[in-house]
Every structure is written in structure tokens, then in C-alpha cells.
Coordinates of C-alpha atoms and ligand atoms in Angstrom, one line a residue:
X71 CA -107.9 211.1 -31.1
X72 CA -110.6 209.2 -33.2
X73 CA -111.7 205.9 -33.4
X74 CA -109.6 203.2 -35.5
X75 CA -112.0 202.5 -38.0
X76 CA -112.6 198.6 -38.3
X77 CA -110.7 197.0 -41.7
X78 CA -112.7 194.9 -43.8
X79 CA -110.9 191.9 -41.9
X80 CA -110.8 192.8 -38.2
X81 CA -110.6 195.2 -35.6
X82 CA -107.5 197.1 -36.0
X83 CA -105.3 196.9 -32.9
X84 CA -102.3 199.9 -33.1
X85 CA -99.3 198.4 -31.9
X86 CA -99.8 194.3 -32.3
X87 CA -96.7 193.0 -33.4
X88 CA -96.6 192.1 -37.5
X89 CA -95.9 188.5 -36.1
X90 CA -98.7 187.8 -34.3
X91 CA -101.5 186.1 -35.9
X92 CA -104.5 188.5 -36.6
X93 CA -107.6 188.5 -34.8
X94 CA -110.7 186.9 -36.4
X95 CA -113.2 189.4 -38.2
X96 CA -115.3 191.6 -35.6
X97 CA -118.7 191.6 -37.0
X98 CA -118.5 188.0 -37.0
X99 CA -117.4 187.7 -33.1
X100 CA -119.1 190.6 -32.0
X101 CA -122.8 189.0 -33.0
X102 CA -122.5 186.3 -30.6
X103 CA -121.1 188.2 -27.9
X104 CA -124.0 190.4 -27.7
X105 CA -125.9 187.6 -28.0
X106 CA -124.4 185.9 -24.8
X107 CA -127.9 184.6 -22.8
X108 CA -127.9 187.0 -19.9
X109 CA -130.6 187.4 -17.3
X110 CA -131.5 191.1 -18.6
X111 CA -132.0 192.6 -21.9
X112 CA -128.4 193.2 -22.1
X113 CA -125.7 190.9 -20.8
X114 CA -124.8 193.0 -18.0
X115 CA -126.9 193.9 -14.9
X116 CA -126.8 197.8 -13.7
X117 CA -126.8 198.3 -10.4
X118 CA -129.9 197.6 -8.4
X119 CA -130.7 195.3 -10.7
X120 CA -128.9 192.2 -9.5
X121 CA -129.0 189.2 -11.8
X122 CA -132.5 186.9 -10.6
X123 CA -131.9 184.6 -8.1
X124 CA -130.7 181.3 -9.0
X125 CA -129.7 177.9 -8.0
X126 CA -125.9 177.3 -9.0
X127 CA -125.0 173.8 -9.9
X128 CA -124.1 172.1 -6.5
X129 CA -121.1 169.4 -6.7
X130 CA -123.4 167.0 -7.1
X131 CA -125.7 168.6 -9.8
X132 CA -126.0 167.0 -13.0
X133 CA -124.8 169.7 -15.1
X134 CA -121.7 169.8 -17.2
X135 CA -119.1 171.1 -14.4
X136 CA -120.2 168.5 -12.4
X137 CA -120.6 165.7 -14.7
X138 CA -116.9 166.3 -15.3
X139 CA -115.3 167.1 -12.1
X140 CA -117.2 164.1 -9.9
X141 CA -115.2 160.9 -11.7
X142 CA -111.7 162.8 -10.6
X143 CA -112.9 163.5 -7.1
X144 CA -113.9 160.2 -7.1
X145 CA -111.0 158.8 -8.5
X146 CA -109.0 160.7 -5.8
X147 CA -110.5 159.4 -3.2
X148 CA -109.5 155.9 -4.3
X149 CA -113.0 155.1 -5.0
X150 CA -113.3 154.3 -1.3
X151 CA -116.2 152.7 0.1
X152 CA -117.3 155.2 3.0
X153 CA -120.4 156.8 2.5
X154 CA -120.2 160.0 0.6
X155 CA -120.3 163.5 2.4
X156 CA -123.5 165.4 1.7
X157 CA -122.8 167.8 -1.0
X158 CA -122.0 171.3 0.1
X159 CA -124.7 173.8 -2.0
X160 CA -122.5 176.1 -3.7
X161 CA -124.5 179.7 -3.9
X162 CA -124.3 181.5 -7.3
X163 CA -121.9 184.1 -6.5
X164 CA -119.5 180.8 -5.2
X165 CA -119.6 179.2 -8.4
X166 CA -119.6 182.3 -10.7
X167 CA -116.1 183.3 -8.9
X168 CA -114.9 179.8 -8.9
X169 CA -115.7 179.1 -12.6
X170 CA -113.9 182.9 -13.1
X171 CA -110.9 181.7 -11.3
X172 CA -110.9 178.4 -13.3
X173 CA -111.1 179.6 -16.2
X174 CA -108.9 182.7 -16.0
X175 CA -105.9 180.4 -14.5
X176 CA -106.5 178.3 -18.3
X177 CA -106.1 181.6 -20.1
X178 CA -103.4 183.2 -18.4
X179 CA -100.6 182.3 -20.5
X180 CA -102.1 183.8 -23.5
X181 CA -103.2 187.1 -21.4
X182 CA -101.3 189.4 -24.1
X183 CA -103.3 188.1 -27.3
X184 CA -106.6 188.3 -25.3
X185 CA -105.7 191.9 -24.0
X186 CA -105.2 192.9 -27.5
X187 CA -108.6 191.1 -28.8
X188 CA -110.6 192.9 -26.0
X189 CA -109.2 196.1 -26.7
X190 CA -110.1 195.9 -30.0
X191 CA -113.4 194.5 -28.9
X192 CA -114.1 197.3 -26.6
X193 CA -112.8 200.2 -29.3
X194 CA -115.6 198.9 -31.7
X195 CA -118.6 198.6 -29.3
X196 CA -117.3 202.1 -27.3
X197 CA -115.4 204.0 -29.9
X198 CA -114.8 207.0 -27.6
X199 CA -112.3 204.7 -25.4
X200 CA -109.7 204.1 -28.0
X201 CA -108.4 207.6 -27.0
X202 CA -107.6 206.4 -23.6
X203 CA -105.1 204.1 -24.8
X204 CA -101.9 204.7 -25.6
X205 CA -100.5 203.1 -29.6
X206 CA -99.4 200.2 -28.3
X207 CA -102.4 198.8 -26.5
X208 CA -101.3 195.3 -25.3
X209 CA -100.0 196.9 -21.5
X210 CA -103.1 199.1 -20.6
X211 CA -105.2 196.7 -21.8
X212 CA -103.7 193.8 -20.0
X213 CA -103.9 195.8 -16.6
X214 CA -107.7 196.9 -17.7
X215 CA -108.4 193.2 -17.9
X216 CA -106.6 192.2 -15.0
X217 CA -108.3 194.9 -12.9
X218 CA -111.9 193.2 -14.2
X219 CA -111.0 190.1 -13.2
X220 CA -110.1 190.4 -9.8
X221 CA -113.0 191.7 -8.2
X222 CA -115.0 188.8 -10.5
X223 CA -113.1 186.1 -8.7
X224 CA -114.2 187.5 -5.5
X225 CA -118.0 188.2 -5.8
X226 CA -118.3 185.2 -3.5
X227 CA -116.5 187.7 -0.6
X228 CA -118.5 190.7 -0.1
X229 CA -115.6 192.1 1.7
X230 CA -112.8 191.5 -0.1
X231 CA -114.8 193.1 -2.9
X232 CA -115.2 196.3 -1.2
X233 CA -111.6 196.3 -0.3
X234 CA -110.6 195.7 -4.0
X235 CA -113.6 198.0 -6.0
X236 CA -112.0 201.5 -4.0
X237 CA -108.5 201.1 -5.8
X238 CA -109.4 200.3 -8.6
X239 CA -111.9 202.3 -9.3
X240 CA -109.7 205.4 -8.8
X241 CA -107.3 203.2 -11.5
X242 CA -110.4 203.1 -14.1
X243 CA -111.0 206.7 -13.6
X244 CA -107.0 207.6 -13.9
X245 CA -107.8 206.2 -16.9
X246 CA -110.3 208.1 -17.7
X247 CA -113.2 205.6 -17.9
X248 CA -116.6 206.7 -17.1
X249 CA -119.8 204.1 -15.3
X250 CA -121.7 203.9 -18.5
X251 CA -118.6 202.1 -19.7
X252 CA -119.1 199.1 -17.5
X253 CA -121.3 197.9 -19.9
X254 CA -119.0 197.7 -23.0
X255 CA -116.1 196.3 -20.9
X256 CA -118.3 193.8 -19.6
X257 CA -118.9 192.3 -23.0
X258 CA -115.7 193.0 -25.0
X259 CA -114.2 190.7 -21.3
X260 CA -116.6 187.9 -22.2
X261 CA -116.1 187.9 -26.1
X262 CA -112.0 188.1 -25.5
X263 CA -112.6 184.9 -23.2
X264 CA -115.4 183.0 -25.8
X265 CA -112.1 183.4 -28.1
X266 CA -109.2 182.2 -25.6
X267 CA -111.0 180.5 -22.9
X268 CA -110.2 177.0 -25.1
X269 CA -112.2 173.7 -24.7
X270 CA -113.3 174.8 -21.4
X271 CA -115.5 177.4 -22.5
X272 CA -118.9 176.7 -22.7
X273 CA -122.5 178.1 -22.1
X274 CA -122.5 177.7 -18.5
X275 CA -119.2 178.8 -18.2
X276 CA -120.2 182.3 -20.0
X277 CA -123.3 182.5 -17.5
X278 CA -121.0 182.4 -14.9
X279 CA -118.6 185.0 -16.7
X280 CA -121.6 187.2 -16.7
X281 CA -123.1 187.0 -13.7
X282 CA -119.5 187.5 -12.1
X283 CA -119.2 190.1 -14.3
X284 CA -122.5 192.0 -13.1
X285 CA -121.9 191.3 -9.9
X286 CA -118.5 193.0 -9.7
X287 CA -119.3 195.8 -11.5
X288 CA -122.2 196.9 -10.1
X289 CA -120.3 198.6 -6.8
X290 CA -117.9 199.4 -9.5
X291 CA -120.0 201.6 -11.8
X292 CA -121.7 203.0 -8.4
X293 CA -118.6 204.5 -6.8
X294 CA -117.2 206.2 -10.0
X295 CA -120.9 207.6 -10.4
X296 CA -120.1 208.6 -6.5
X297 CA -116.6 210.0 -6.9
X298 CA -116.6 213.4 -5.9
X299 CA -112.8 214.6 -6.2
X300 CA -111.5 214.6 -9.6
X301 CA -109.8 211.8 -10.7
X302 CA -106.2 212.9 -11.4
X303 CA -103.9 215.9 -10.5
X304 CA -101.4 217.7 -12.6
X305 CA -98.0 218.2 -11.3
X306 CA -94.9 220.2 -12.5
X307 CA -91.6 218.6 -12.7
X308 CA -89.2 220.6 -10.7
X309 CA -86.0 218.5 -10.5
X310 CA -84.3 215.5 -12.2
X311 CA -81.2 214.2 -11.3
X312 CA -79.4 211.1 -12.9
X313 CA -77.4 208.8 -10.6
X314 CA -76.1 206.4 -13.2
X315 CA -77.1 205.5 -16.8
X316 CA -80.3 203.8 -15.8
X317 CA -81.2 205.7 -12.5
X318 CA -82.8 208.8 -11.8
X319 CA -84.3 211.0 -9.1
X320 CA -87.5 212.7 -9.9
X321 CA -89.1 216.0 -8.4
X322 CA -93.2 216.8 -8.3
X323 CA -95.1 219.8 -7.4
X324 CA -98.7 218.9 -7.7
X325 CA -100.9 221.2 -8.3
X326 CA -102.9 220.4 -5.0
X327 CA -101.5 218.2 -3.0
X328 CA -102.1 213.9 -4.0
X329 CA -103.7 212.4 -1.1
X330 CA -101.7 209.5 0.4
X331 CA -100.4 207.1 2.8
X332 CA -96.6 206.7 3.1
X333 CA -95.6 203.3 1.3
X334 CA -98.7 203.6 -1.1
X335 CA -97.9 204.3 -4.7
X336 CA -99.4 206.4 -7.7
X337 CA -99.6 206.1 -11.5
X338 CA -97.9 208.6 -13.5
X339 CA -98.2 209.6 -17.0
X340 CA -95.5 211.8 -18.5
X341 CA -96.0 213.9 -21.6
X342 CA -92.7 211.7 -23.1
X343 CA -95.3 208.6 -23.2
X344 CA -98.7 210.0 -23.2
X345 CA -101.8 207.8 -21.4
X346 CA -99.3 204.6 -20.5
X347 CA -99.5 205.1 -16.9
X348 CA -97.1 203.6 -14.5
X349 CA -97.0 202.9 -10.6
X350 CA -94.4 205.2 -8.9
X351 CA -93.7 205.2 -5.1
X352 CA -93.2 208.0 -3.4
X353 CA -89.7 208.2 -1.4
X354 CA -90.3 210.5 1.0
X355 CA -93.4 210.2 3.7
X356 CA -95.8 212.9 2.2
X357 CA -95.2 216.5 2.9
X358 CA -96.7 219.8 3.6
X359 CA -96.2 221.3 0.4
X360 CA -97.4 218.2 -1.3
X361 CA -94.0 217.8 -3.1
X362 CA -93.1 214.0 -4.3
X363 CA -89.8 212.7 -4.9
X364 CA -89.4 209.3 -7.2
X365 CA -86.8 207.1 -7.6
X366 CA -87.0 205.7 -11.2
X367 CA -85.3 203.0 -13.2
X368 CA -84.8 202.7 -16.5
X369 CA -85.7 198.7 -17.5
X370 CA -84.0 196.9 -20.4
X371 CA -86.6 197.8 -23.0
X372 CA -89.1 199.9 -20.9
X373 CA -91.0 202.3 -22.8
X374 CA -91.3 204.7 -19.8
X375 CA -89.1 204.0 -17.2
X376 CA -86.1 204.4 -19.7
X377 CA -88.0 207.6 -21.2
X378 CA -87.9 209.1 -17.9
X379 CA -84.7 208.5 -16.5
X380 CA -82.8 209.8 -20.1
X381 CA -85.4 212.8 -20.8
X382 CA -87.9 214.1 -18.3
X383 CA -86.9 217.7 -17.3
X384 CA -87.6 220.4 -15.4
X385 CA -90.9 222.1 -16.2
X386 CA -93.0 219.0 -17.7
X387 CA -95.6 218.7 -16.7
X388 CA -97.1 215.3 -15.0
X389 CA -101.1 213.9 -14.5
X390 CA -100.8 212.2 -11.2
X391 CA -103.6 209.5 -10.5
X392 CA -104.5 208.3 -7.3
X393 CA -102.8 206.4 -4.7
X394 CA -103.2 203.1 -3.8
X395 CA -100.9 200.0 -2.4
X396 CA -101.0 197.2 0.2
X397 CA -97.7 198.5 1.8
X398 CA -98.1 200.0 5.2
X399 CA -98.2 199.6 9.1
X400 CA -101.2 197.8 10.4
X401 CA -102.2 200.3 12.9
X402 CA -103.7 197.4 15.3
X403 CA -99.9 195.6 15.3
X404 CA -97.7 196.3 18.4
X405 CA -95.0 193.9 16.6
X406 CA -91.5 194.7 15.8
X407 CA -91.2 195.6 12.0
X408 CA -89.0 194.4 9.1
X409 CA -88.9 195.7 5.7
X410 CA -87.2 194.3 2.9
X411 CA -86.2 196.1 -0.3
X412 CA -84.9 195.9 -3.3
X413 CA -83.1 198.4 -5.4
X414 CA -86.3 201.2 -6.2
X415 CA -88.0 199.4 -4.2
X416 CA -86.2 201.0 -1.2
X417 CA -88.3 204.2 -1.7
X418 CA -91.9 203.3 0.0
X419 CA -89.6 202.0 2.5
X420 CA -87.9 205.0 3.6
X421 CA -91.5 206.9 3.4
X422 CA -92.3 204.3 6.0
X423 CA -89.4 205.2 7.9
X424 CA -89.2 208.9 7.6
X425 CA -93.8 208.5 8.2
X426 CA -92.3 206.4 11.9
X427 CA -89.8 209.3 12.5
X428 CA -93.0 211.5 13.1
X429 CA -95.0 209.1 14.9
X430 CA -95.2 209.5 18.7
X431 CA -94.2 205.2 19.3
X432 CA -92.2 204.0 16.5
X433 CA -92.0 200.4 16.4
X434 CA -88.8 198.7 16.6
X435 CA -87.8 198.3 12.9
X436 CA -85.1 196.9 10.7
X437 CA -84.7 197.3 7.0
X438 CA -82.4 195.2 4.5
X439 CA -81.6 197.4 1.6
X440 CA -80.0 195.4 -1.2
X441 CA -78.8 195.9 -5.0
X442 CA -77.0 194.3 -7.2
X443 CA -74.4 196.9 -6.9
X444 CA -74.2 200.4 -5.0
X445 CA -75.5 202.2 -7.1
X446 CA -78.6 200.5 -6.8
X447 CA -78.8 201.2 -3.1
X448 CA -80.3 204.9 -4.1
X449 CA -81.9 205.6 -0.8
X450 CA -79.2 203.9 1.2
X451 CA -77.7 207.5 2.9
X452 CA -80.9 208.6 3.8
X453 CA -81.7 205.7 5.7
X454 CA -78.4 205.6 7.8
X455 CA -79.2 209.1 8.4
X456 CA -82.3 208.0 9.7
X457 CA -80.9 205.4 11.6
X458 CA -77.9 207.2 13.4
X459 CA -81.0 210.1 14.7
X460 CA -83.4 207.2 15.5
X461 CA -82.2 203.9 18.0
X462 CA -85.8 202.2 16.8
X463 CA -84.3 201.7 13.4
X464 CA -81.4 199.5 12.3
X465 CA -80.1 199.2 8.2
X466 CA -78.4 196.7 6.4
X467 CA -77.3 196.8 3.2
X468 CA -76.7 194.0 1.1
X469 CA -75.0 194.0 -2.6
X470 CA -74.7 191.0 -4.8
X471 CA -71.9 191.7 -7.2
X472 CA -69.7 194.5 -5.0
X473 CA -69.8 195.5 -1.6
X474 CA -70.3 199.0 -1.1
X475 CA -68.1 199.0 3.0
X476 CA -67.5 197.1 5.9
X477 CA -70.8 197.7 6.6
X478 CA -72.0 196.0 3.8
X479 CA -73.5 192.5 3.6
X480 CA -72.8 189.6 1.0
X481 CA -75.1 187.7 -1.2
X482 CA -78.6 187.7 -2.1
X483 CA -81.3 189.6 -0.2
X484 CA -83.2 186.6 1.1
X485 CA -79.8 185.1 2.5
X486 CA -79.0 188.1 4.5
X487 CA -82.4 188.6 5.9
X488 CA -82.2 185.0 7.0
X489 CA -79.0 184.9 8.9
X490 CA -79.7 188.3 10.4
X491 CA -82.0 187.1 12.9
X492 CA -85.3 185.5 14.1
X493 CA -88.7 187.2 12.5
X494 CA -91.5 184.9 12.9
X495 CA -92.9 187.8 15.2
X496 CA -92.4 190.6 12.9
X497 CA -94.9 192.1 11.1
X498 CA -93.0 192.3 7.3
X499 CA -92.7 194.5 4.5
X500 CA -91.7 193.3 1.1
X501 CA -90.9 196.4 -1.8
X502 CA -89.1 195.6 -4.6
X503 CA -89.1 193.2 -8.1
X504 CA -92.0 190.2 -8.0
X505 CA -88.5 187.9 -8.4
X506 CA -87.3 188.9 -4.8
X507 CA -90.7 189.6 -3.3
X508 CA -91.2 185.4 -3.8
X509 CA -87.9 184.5 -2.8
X510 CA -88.0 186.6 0.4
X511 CA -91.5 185.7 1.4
X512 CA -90.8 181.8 0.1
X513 CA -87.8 182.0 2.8
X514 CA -89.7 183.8 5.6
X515 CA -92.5 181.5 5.2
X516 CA -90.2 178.1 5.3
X517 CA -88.7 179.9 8.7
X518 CA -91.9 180.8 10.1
X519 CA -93.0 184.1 9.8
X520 CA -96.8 183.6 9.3
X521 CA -98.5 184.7 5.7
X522 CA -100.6 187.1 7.7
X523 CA -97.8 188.8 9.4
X524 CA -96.1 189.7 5.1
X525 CA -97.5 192.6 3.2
X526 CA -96.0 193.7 -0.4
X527 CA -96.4 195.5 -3.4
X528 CA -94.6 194.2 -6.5
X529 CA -93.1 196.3 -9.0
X530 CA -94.8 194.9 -11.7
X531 CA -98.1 193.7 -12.5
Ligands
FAD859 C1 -96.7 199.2 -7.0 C2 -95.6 199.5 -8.0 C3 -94.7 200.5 -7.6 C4 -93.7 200.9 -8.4 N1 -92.8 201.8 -8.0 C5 -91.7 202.1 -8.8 C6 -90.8 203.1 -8.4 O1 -90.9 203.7 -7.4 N2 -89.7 203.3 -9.3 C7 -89.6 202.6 -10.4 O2 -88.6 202.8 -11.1 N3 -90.5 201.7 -10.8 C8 -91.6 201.4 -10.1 N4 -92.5 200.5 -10.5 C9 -92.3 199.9 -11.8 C10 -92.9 200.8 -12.9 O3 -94.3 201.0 -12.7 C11 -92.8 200.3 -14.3 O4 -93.4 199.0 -14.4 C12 -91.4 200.2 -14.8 O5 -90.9 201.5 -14.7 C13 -91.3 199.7 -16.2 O6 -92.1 200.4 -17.0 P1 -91.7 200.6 -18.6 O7 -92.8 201.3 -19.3 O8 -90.4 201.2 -18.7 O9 -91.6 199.1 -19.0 P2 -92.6 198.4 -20.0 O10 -92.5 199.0 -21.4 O11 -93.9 198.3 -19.4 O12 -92.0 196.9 -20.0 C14 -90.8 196.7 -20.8 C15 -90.2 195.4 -20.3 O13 -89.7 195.5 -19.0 C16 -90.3 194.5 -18.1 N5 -90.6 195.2 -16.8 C17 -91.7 195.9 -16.5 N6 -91.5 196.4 -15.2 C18 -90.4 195.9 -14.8 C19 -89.7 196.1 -13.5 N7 -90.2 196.8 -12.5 N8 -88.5 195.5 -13.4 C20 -87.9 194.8 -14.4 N9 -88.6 194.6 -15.6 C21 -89.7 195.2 -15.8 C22 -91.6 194.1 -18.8 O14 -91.9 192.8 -18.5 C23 -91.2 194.2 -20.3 O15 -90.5 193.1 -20.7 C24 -93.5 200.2 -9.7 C25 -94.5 199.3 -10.1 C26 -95.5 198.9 -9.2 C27 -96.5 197.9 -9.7

């Protein structure tokens, strides 16, 4: 596909609702942006070429941030008279992250319209990307963005960037994206956030946006340059069942076997929706042959999930990216284990269980399935199964609106997790909707389960 050439009064972004109010001309935001002062001769710094060292404004420098952040700390405090604490120096990497964090937390609410004006940023300045992107660019381009910011708002923590830059790396590279494109991400980020980042956006505030920026991608643009196994895998559909109206079961035969962990998911894209690429967890722990299984649901108005359930059939043909997810043992834990699930988001769990089935010490596990209704409980069987071969595992299901048996329990998922026992030293796994993910974890925490000890993976972004 070719570029969308830019109209004579802005970039042209495919798919923005008729509604929404029109970005500004591009010529006239894209000046500035390149003109953003930077450290190098362009805004971003390659790798190896680290922004110059610099003194960050400390909390008691007499630069903007500070001049407006020391009368509330002040005020706070009650204006007491002990003497002050010496100021803590904050290093540049600190402040770059914090003023990322800052600022992205003022923006969030608007994410969509600035998703939209970077894509349209980034199609002008690198033409060749607009072929990555699906019509309707708003979703993509909201995860694109989302995956930038991240590691920014951790260049303070060396390691939690190197935990982050591995996943999404393989992400950017599903997508398609190459390392010289750091550079055009880079500034179509900062010239989406000069136009959304409100009253709080200022020069120092950019600085900070680009030095985070550099920072971050620099390991980024590295490891794709390092990648040495191709990015995605094709796969042939070989079975799809339909369970109900909005449920389906999914069959893939990779090509070569997808590396992966049980619990861990992988994007899709499915010739019905081409390059809008969703997460899909695996339901069964993976396998010799390298076949996956996938549980879909069809959402009200989802463009792929409801796609997939109604029409993918046997013999399409699927590009699998890679895998990635938080969901998983921690090898070093002896604890007893609890997973929690809801609806689709029983199928990483019952990887997990079948992956412990193999294992020489399985840990002690219990898993509450729930769903709204039975049908919902689409992995429910298999787990019994599981549980009737295995004495380390115990299953409860819980439906909301209609109890499937005896055996089933009442109410809400977080209620029956509660009153089934004591976990505060369980090591927990949370799979399902963000909605029940908080409410779980919100009710584990208030009964003592440490944050440390709760891992999860929400279906949604
Ligand atoms: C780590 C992870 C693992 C996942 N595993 C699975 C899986 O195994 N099986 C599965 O069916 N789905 C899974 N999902 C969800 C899946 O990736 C898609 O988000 C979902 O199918 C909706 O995509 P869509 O294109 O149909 O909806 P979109 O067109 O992207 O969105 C349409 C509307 O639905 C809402 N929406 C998006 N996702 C959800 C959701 N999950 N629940 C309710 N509303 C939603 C959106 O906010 C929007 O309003 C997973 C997601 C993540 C992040």
C-alpha cells in the first residue's frame, strides 16, 4: 500500500471518525517538531551516542518544574518550621522518566486523538510505515505509542528497562518496524505530545521527552538490529469450532513451531482483518508438533474478535508474532498456587496446568474458573479432567447469572475466591478482563496476599 498523500489542510488519517475535530495542518506542526533543541543534530540520539551529560534540575533548582512544585511541597508540609531536608540530586535519567510519567498521566485521557495525530505524524516523516497499519489507525497506533512510553518512564531503572525493551521489541518487529525507524517515531511521539501535552508542556518538559526518548530507544533500535530469528511465523488454520454465538475454538499449525512459555500469549493477524494484530493465549501448554489451540470471544463491536469467531475457517492462513506475557510460575517459589480466571481468560490457565501436569513437583494449585454463564466456562471440562488425574490441583467454578451443578459456586469471582480460603501465602495468577483482574487483586490485597506474590496479564491494553 502507498503513502496517504498529505491534503492541503492536514495529514490524512484513514479511519478518524467524521466527528472528530481535524488535526492542525502538518507542515505547520511538523517545522517545530524537527526543530525540538536536542543535544545532537537530530532530536534523537543513536545508540552509542548517549545524550551529553547533564545536570537535571534538582528539587530545589531554580528552574520552572521547581519553581512550581516547591510552594505546594511547602504548603504540605504546613509551612513548618524544622529545617529543611537537603535536597535529594535527581540524575537526568530520574527526571526525564519522572517528567514522562507526569506528563503522560495529563494526556491519558485524550490517548485516542494523540494516537491518531502521531500516526499521521509518523506517515508523513516515514511514508513507508503507513503500510503497517491497518485503515483504522487509532488501535495500532495507540499500542505503538503506549509501547514508546513505557520503557521512557523507566530509563531511570536500567533493569526494568531491559526487562521491558525484549517484548516489545519483538511487538515492533511483529509489526513490522525496522531500527532506522526509531528515529521518526521518536519525533512524530514528541510532536503528538507538543499538541496534547496542554499547559504543562513546555521546553524543558520536551528536553526531558527527548532525552527519555533517546534513552529508551537506544537498547530498542540495538536489539531489533540484533534479532536473528524472523520476526513472525505463518500458521495454517486447521479447525474452528463455535460454542455459542460469540465463542469459538481456534486450531494453528505453524509453520515452525512459535517459541513459548505456557501462560504467555501471542499476537495474531488473520487475513479477515489484515495488520490489526491482537493478543491470543494459547490454551494448551505448548506441544511437540507446535499446534496452538485459542479460545476466542467475540466483543460487542470488536473488529476481530467477532470476525474470528463468525468467519475464520479452515485453511486460512495466520502470521503469528512472538510471544510474550507476565503470566507464569516463578521458578524460585516453593508456594502453593492460585489462579484466577475469567471467562477466555481460563485458557493460559489451563496451559499452566496441563505445563504442571508434566513437571516432576507440581505445586499445590487451585483455580477459580468463573463466567457469567456456562457457556463462558469454555475450558471448564478440561480442567476437572485435569483435576480428577492430578490430587495437586483443585477447580472451582463460579457463574454469575446461572449455575452450571452442584458443583458450581455463586456470585462474583472475587467473592468466591475470598470465602474459599486463606491465600496470603500463595503465589497468584490473575487471567481474564482488566475489570476482574482489579477487583480480584483489590480484594486479595485488602486480605493480605502481598503485591509481589500477584502476577497478571489483562485482556486488554
Ligand atoms: C495478554 C492478552 C491476551 C489475550 N488473550 C485472549 C484470548 O485468549 N482470547 C480472546 O478472545 N481474547 C484475548 N485477548 C483480547 C484480544 O486481544 C482482543 O483485545 C479482543 O479480542 C478484542 O479485539 P477486537 O478487535 O475484537 O476489539 P476492538 O475492535 O479492538 O475493540 C472493540 C471494542 O471492544 C472493547 N474491547 C477490546 N478488548 C476487549 C475485551 N477483551 N473484553 C471486552 N471488551 C473489549 C474495546 O474497548 C472497544 O470498545 C487478549 C488480550 C490480551 C492483552
Amino acid at each position: 500500500m502507498s503513502a496517504e498523500p498529505l491534503s492541503g489542510g492536514g495529514p490524512v488519517v484513514p479511519g478518524r471518525d467524521p466527528g472528530r475535530p481535524a488535526p492542525r495542518p502538518a507542515a505547520r506542526r511538523l517545522t517545530p517538531v524537527r526543530a525540538v533543541p536536542a543535544p545532537a543534530t537530530t532530536p534523537f540520539v543513536r545508540p552509542g551516542r548517549h545524550a551529553a551529560p547533564e545536570t537535571a534540575p534538582t528539587d530545589a533548582a531554580p528552574d520552572a518544574d521547581a519553581a512550581r512544585d516547591a510552594p505546594s511541597a511547602s504548603h504540605a508540609a504546613g509551612a513548618s518550621l524544622a529545617p529543611e531536608p537537603a535536597p535529594t540530586r535527581e540524575t537526568p535519567e530520574a527526571h526525564a522518566a519522572r517528567r514522562v510519567r507526569e506528563t503522560w498521566d495529563e494526556v491519558e485521557a485524550h490517548v485516542d486523538e494523540l494516537a491518531d495525530w502521531f500516526a499521521a505524524l509518523l506517515f508523513s516523516l516515514a511514508p513507508e510505515t503507513r503500510a503497517l497499519f491497518p485503515t483504522r489507525v487509532t488501535e495500532p497506533a495507540r499500542r505503538l505509542v503506549r509501547s514508546l512510553v513505557l520503557p521512557m518512564s523507566t530509563v531511570d531503572r536500567p533493569d526494568e528497562l531491559r526487562r521491558l525493551v525484549e517484548p516489545l521489541v519483538r511487538e515492533h518487529r511483529a509489526l513490522g518496524l525496522h531500527a532506522g525507524q526509531y528515529e521518526p517515531l521518536g519525533v512524530a511521539l514528541v510532536g503528538a505530545m507538543r499538541r496534547y501535552g496542554g499547559q504543562a508542556w513546555d521546553e524543558a518538559t520536551e528536553h526531558a521527552w527527548v532525552r527519555a526518548f533517546s534513552l529508551a530507544a537506544g537498547p530498542m533500535e540495538q536489539a531489533v538490529r540484533a534479532a536473528a530469528t524472523p520476526a513472525v511465523t505463518a500458521g495454517t488454520v486447521v479447525g474452528h469450532r463455535r460454542l455459542s454465538w460469540d465463542l469459538a475454538v481456534v486450531h494453528v499449525r505453524p509453520d515452525v513451531p512459535v517459541p513459548h512459555r505456557a501462560g504467555q500469549y501471542l499476537t495474531v493477524e488473520v487475513p479477515q482483518r489484515p495488520r490489526m494484530w491482537r493478543a491470543l493465549s494459547p490454551a494448551t501448554a505448548p506441544r511437540p508438533d507446535g499446534l496452538l489451540e485459542f479460545h476466542v470471544r467475540a466483543v460487542e463491536g470488536g473488529w476481530v474478535s467477532r470476525a474470528l469467531v463468525a468467519h475464520a475457517a479452515t485453511g486460512d492462513r495466520w502470521r503469528l508474532g512472538p510471544a510474550s506475557g507476565r503470566l507464569g510460575l516463578d521458578p524460585g517459589s516453593s508456594r502453593e498456587v492460585l489462579m484466577v480466571a475469567g471467562g477466555t481468560g481460563g485458557a493460559p490457565v489451563l496451559a499452566l496446568c496441563e505445563d504442571m501436569a508434566r513437571r516432576p513437583d507440581p505445586r499445590p494449585c487451585t483455580v477459580f474458573l468463573g463466567g457469567r454463564v456456562p457457556e463462558d466456562l469454555t475450558v471448564l471440562d478440561r480442567l476437572r479432567a485435569l483435576a480428577e488425574e492430578h490430587s495437586w490441583l483443585a477447580v472451582a467454578a463460579v457463574c454469575e447469572d446461572d449455575p452450571l451443578d452442584e458443583r458450581t459456586l455463586p456470585g462474583t469471582l472475587p467473592e468466591a475466591v475470598l470465602r474459599g480460603g486463606d491465600w496470603s501465602g500463595h503465589d497468584v495468577l490473575l487471567s481474564g478482563s482488566p475489570t476482574m483482574i482489579r477487583a480480584t487483586a483489590s480484594a486479595l490485597l485488602v486480605d493480605g496476599v502481598p503485591l509481589d506474590h500477584i502476577s497478571y496479564d489483562p485482556f486488554a491494553d
